[in-house]
Amino acid sequence: MRTDEDVETSGETGRSSAASTLQRVFINSTERRPRMPWRLALGLVGFGVVLFLVGLASTLLPEPGQFGGPYLPALYGTLLYLVLTAVLLAALLGLSYVIDRRHLTDLGLRLDGQWWRDCAFGLALGVVLPTAVFLVELAFGWLTVTGLFRTSESALLGFGSAPPWFAVLLVVLFFVGVSVFEELIVRGYLLTNIAEGLAGFWRIGTRAAMVIATLVTAGIFGVLHASNPNATALSVVNITLFGILLGLGYVLTDRLGVPVGMHLTWNATVGAVYGFPVSGITVGVTVMETETTGPELFTGGAFGPEGGLVALLALVLGLALLWWWVRRAYGDVALRDAVATPTLRDQSS
């Protein structure tokens, strides 16, 4: 016959067991941090709050148009964007430090000599691929060059009467912020977390987890551009495929150097050198003003090259050049397990 003491002990044991089970659902006791779905949820909610506050603060600041002269409006707009982006990046790194318990190297920011060599290759790749697109369209008679060094009003930065050389410089600075921001979030943060969380789950191997994470984040990258002006189903597919290329630049090197470099110069070369729209957005300044007259299915029309079949040629060329670079720089072309194997900070505390 059970006594009151037995019942009380049994109740305490049950509560302890339930609490332990609940803890296992939410916390990885070995890594001493939330499991992947929960740390992503916490991180993204925290980042969303910071994003809201930054957006609110930006509405209280002067508009670029309030400044006079040919230089100040665009300079102010660019610097404001870079400062706000830096705040968001600092928030992301801080959340990753506290919630994920990460070193910067776990986000692809191993800023050693190889990282910078990878970045230099990515910068070159981002120039070569749009140049290939330009030459193909020129050879087929799908575009004509109508002028050199032109500026125009744009929703992006609003250059007004800024000299073209100054506007091109500001566009490059703007895309530095864009490339670092998007690559750190999509590849450094999301891809890394998803790969870590899937590795070992339902017998998913480390490399299979990286493949899945690369595909998932590429899909997210494509969907994020679906609301851009003049977006089409083909543009979303193409940007998703380029997201795979950027993801491979990360998982084959364990560094964000290649994707950051390529993302930067792809945008700058497409928009500020050859005058194409960048994902549906006209940047407002170009070294070479062009008019696209070819079939939109191939050229992408008002969305730019990323919305046309010609982008697939650039994609294939990009994959080939990335394979060559990784083999040359790393000795073999393989997924780097370190992407899905975290080296957490302060393991002993």
Short mmCIF file of C-alpha atoms in Angstrom, two decimals, residues 87-256:
data_model
loop_
_atom_site.label_atom_id
_atom_site.label_comp_id
_atom_site.label_asym_id
_atom_site.label_seq_id
_atom_site.Cartn_x
_atom_site.Cartn_y
_atom_site.Cartn_z
CA VAL A 87 23.98 48.82 -36.33
CA LEU A 88 22.00 45.85 -37.68
CA LEU A 89 25.16 43.82 -38.24
CA ALA A 90 26.35 44.58 -34.71
CA ALA A 91 22.97 43.43 -33.40
CA LEU A 92 23.19 40.19 -35.38
CA LEU A 93 26.71 39.50 -34.14
CA GLY A 94 25.68 40.30 -30.57
CA LEU A 95 22.65 38.01 -30.71
CA SER A 96 24.78 35.26 -32.22
CA TYR A 97 27.36 35.74 -29.47
CA VAL A 98 24.81 35.55 -26.65
CA ILE A 99 22.27 33.02 -27.97
CA ASP A 100 24.39 30.85 -30.26
CA ARG A 101 27.60 31.22 -28.19
CA ARG A 102 29.61 31.71 -31.39
CA HIS A 103 33.02 32.90 -32.36
CA LEU A 104 33.12 35.09 -35.49
CA THR A 105 34.83 32.22 -37.30
CA ASP A 106 31.63 30.19 -36.94
CA LEU A 107 29.89 32.78 -39.13
CA GLY A 108 32.40 32.52 -41.97
CA LEU A 109 34.40 35.49 -40.68
CA ARG A 110 37.77 33.81 -40.32
CA LEU A 111 39.52 36.99 -41.47
CA ASP A 112 42.91 35.43 -42.23
CA GLY A 113 44.98 35.75 -45.38
CA GLN A 114 42.97 33.04 -47.15
CA TRP A 115 39.72 34.88 -46.41
CA TRP A 116 41.03 37.97 -48.19
CA ARG A 117 42.37 35.92 -51.11
CA ASP A 118 38.93 34.32 -51.42
CA CYS A 119 37.38 37.77 -51.31
CA ALA A 120 39.70 38.98 -54.08
CA PHE A 121 38.65 36.02 -56.22
CA GLY A 122 34.99 36.76 -55.46
CA LEU A 123 35.49 40.40 -56.46
CA ALA A 124 37.02 39.31 -59.76
CA LEU A 125 34.25 36.75 -60.32
CA GLY A 126 31.59 39.40 -59.78
CA VAL A 127 33.14 41.47 -62.58
CA VAL A 128 33.72 38.61 -65.02
CA LEU A 129 30.19 37.17 -64.92
CA PRO A 130 28.25 40.39 -65.74
CA THR A 131 30.86 41.18 -68.39
CA ALA A 132 30.13 37.81 -70.00
CA VAL A 133 26.40 38.65 -69.93
CA PHE A 134 27.08 42.05 -71.49
CA LEU A 135 29.23 40.57 -74.28
CA VAL A 136 26.66 37.87 -75.10
CA GLU A 137 23.82 40.40 -75.33
CA LEU A 138 26.00 42.74 -77.38
CA ALA A 139 26.99 39.92 -79.76
CA PHE A 140 23.34 38.96 -80.33
CA GLY A 141 22.32 42.58 -80.89
CA TRP A 142 20.13 42.61 -77.79
CA LEU A 143 21.52 45.87 -76.44
CA THR A 144 23.05 49.11 -77.63
CA VAL A 145 25.41 51.49 -75.86
CA THR A 146 23.78 54.92 -75.79
CA GLY A 147 26.18 56.96 -73.66
CA LEU A 148 28.96 57.08 -71.09
CA PHE A 149 29.04 58.30 -67.49
CA ARG A 150 25.39 59.13 -66.93
CA THR A 151 23.48 59.84 -63.73
CA SER A 152 19.72 59.90 -63.23
CA GLU A 153 17.21 60.07 -60.42
CA SER A 154 16.84 56.75 -58.65
CA ALA A 155 14.82 55.48 -55.73
CA LEU A 156 17.99 53.78 -54.50
CA LEU A 157 20.14 56.72 -53.43
CA GLY A 158 18.87 59.78 -55.28
CA PHE A 159 22.03 61.15 -56.85
CA GLY A 160 20.46 64.27 -58.31
CA SER A 161 23.24 66.32 -59.90
CA ALA A 162 26.18 64.44 -58.33
CA PRO A 163 29.13 63.95 -60.74
CA PRO A 164 29.18 60.43 -62.22
CA TRP A 165 32.57 59.52 -60.71
CA PHE A 166 31.30 60.45 -57.25
CA ALA A 167 28.03 58.61 -57.74
CA VAL A 168 29.83 55.43 -58.87
CA LEU A 169 31.98 55.55 -55.73
CA LEU A 170 28.88 55.87 -53.56
CA VAL A 171 27.18 52.96 -55.35
CA VAL A 172 30.20 50.76 -54.62
CA LEU A 173 30.10 51.78 -50.94
CA PHE A 174 26.36 51.11 -50.85
CA PHE A 175 26.83 47.62 -52.27
CA VAL A 176 29.59 46.91 -49.74
CA GLY A 177 26.90 47.27 -47.09
CA VAL A 178 24.39 45.20 -49.08
CA SER A 179 26.79 42.32 -49.74
CA VAL A 180 28.12 42.04 -46.18
CA PHE A 181 24.63 42.39 -44.69
CA GLU A 182 22.91 39.81 -46.90
CA GLU A 183 25.74 37.28 -46.90
CA LEU A 184 26.23 37.39 -43.14
CA ILE A 185 22.52 36.88 -42.52
CA VAL A 186 21.67 34.33 -45.22
CA ARG A 187 24.88 32.34 -45.46
CA GLY A 188 26.81 33.10 -42.26
CA TYR A 189 23.87 32.96 -39.84
CA LEU A 190 21.02 30.98 -41.40
CA LEU A 191 22.98 28.43 -43.42
CA THR A 192 25.35 27.72 -40.53
CA ASN A 193 22.54 27.26 -38.02
CA ILE A 194 20.47 25.03 -40.30
CA ALA A 195 23.49 22.86 -41.17
CA GLU A 196 24.44 22.47 -37.50
CA GLY A 197 20.88 21.66 -36.48
CA LEU A 198 20.34 19.04 -39.18
CA ALA A 199 23.69 17.28 -38.76
CA GLY A 200 22.97 14.04 -36.89
CA PHE A 201 19.20 14.60 -36.90
CA TRP A 202 17.35 11.57 -38.28
CA ARG A 203 20.73 10.15 -39.33
CA ILE A 204 21.46 13.12 -41.58
CA GLY A 205 25.21 13.31 -42.10
CA THR A 206 27.23 16.49 -41.77
CA ARG A 207 27.72 16.96 -45.49
CA ALA A 208 24.10 16.13 -46.33
CA ALA A 209 23.09 18.73 -43.75
CA MET A 210 25.26 21.33 -45.51
CA VAL A 211 23.71 20.48 -48.88
CA ILE A 212 20.19 20.83 -47.47
CA ALA A 213 21.09 24.08 -45.71
CA THR A 214 22.59 25.48 -48.92
CA LEU A 215 19.42 24.67 -50.87
CA VAL A 216 17.08 26.01 -48.17
CA THR A 217 18.93 29.31 -47.80
CA ALA A 218 19.17 29.68 -51.58
CA GLY A 219 15.39 29.34 -51.71
CA ILE A 220 15.05 31.98 -48.98
CA PHE A 221 17.41 34.23 -50.94
CA GLY A 222 15.24 33.87 -54.05
CA VAL A 223 11.99 34.52 -52.19
CA LEU A 224 13.44 37.63 -50.53
CA HIS A 225 13.83 39.12 -54.03
CA ALA A 226 10.35 38.11 -55.19
CA SER A 227 8.86 41.45 -54.13
CA ASN A 228 11.41 43.51 -56.09
CA PRO A 229 10.10 45.65 -58.97
CA ASN A 230 9.40 43.68 -62.18
CA ALA A 231 10.15 40.32 -60.52
CA THR A 232 8.98 37.18 -62.34
CA ALA A 233 8.94 33.47 -61.63
CA LEU A 234 12.09 33.12 -63.73
CA SER A 235 13.88 35.86 -61.78
CA VAL A 236 13.09 34.09 -58.49
CA VAL A 237 14.40 30.79 -59.90
CA ASN A 238 17.55 32.46 -61.22
CA ILE A 239 18.30 34.25 -57.96
CA THR A 240 17.73 30.99 -56.10
CA LEU A 241 20.30 29.33 -58.39
CA PHE A 242 22.73 32.17 -57.77
CA GLY A 243 22.02 31.66 -54.08
CA ILE A 244 23.30 28.11 -54.51
CA LEU A 245 26.47 29.46 -56.15
CA LEU A 246 26.98 31.90 -53.27
CA GLY A 247 26.27 29.15 -50.75
CA LEU A 248 28.83 26.88 -52.40
CA GLY A 249 31.33 29.70 -52.13
CA TYR A 250 30.83 29.41 -48.37
CA VAL A 251 30.52 25.67 -47.71
CA LEU A 252 33.47 24.80 -49.99
CA THR A 253 35.77 27.22 -48.14
CA ASP A 254 34.30 27.73 -44.63
CA ARG A 255 34.73 31.45 -45.31
CA LEU A 256 32.40 34.18 -46.55
#
